[in-house]
């Protein structure tokens, strides 16, 4: 198909599905190699994922309201506004309460706790990144979203007018 050809050759694709059916991901990672590996994975994926990659927490805080991600993937140990500060700031904003957060870090659990820990509900994945797990995360997330959408449609009932 045309989309497969575009994906294979890293060409910009025009999405034919409504944006709401695509998973919006914001990736915040200061390490360029890791950032490009994960962004490349998302862009090559056959799953409906749109990934915006940024190198700092400050960039993310500035642009997150316009991106409106479904999933935030962030490193913790970054210069300037680190992942801890990014997460704490976002948790204070009710617009981001339903956003899924995946934290990637080489920090130990003791180091994370000593810096205030992670917000409740954050999903943690230790570096180096297990790409099979990463793929499974997206597969499960999209499957759950698909199931939720269809159960919502099925729950709509029509009552006859009296």
Tab-separated table of C-alpha atoms in Angstrom, residues 92-161:
chain	number	residue	atom	x	y	z
A	92	UNK	CA	-0.850	19.757	39.338
A	93	UNK	CA	-2.733	20.463	36.111
A	94	UNK	CA	-6.132	18.706	35.834
A	95	UNK	CA	-5.836	18.712	32.017
A	96	UNK	CA	-3.173	16.021	32.294
A	97	UNK	CA	-4.700	13.741	34.959
A	98	UNK	CA	-5.807	11.102	32.442
A	99	UNK	CA	-2.530	11.024	30.536
A	100	UNK	CA	-0.605	7.756	30.817
A	101	UNK	CA	2.985	8.265	31.964
A	102	UNK	CA	5.813	5.895	31.093
A	103	UNK	CA	9.077	6.697	32.878
A	104	UNK	CA	12.370	5.463	31.433
A	105	UNK	CA	15.446	5.697	33.628
A	106	UNK	CA	18.781	4.181	34.554
A	107	UNK	CA	18.319	5.465	38.121
A	108	UNK	CA	17.873	2.862	40.852
A	109	UNK	CA	14.652	2.687	42.851
A	110	UNK	CA	16.582	4.116	45.839
A	111	UNK	CA	17.760	7.101	43.775
A	112	UNK	CA	14.226	7.691	42.519
A	113	UNK	CA	12.788	7.586	46.053
A	114	UNK	CA	15.502	9.937	47.349
A	115	UNK	CA	14.412	12.481	44.728
A	116	UNK	CA	10.740	12.344	45.699
A	117	UNK	CA	9.586	9.199	43.926
A	118	UNK	CA	7.228	8.915	40.986
A	119	UNK	CA	3.635	10.128	40.855
A	120	UNK	CA	1.035	7.470	41.538
A	121	UNK	CA	0.080	5.571	38.399
A	122	UNK	CA	3.396	6.137	36.609
A	123	UNK	CA	4.714	3.107	34.736
A	124	UNK	CA	8.451	2.542	35.210
A	125	UNK	CA	10.834	0.883	32.760
A	126	UNK	CA	14.527	0.548	33.561
A	127	UNK	CA	17.123	1.391	30.946
A	128	UNK	CA	18.428	-0.167	28.793
A	129	UNK	CA	15.063	-0.301	27.106
A	130	UNK	CA	13.597	-3.692	26.299
A	131	UNK	CA	12.063	-3.023	22.877
A	132	UNK	CA	9.850	-6.123	23.067
A	133	UNK	CA	8.316	-4.736	26.278
A	134	UNK	CA	8.049	-1.279	24.679
A	135	UNK	CA	6.174	-2.778	21.707
A	136	UNK	CA	3.923	-4.733	24.070
A	137	UNK	CA	3.148	-1.533	26.004
A	138	UNK	CA	1.845	0.173	22.853
A	139	UNK	CA	0.001	-2.921	21.671
A	140	UNK	CA	-1.764	-3.304	25.033
A	141	UNK	CA	-2.520	0.417	25.296
A	142	UNK	CA	-4.086	0.537	21.833
A	143	UNK	CA	-5.987	-2.727	22.391
A	144	UNK	CA	-7.417	-1.325	25.628
A	145	UNK	CA	-8.377	1.912	23.912
A	146	UNK	CA	-10.048	-0.014	21.068
A	147	UNK	CA	-11.952	-2.193	23.562
A	148	UNK	CA	-13.046	0.878	25.560
A	149	UNK	CA	-14.300	2.615	22.431
A	150	UNK	CA	-16.290	-0.408	21.327
A	151	UNK	CA	-17.739	-1.146	24.765
A	152	UNK	CA	-18.806	2.506	24.969
A	153	UNK	CA	-20.570	2.181	21.610
A	154	UNK	CA	-22.194	-1.084	22.695
A	155	UNK	CA	-23.439	0.455	25.939
A	156	UNK	CA	-25.470	3.092	24.139
A	157	UNK	CA	-29.062	1.978	24.254
A	158	UNK	CA	-31.984	3.265	22.336
A	159	UNK	CA	-35.203	3.601	24.291
A	160	UNK	CA	-38.466	3.837	22.411
A	161	UNK	CA	-40.323	7.113	22.713
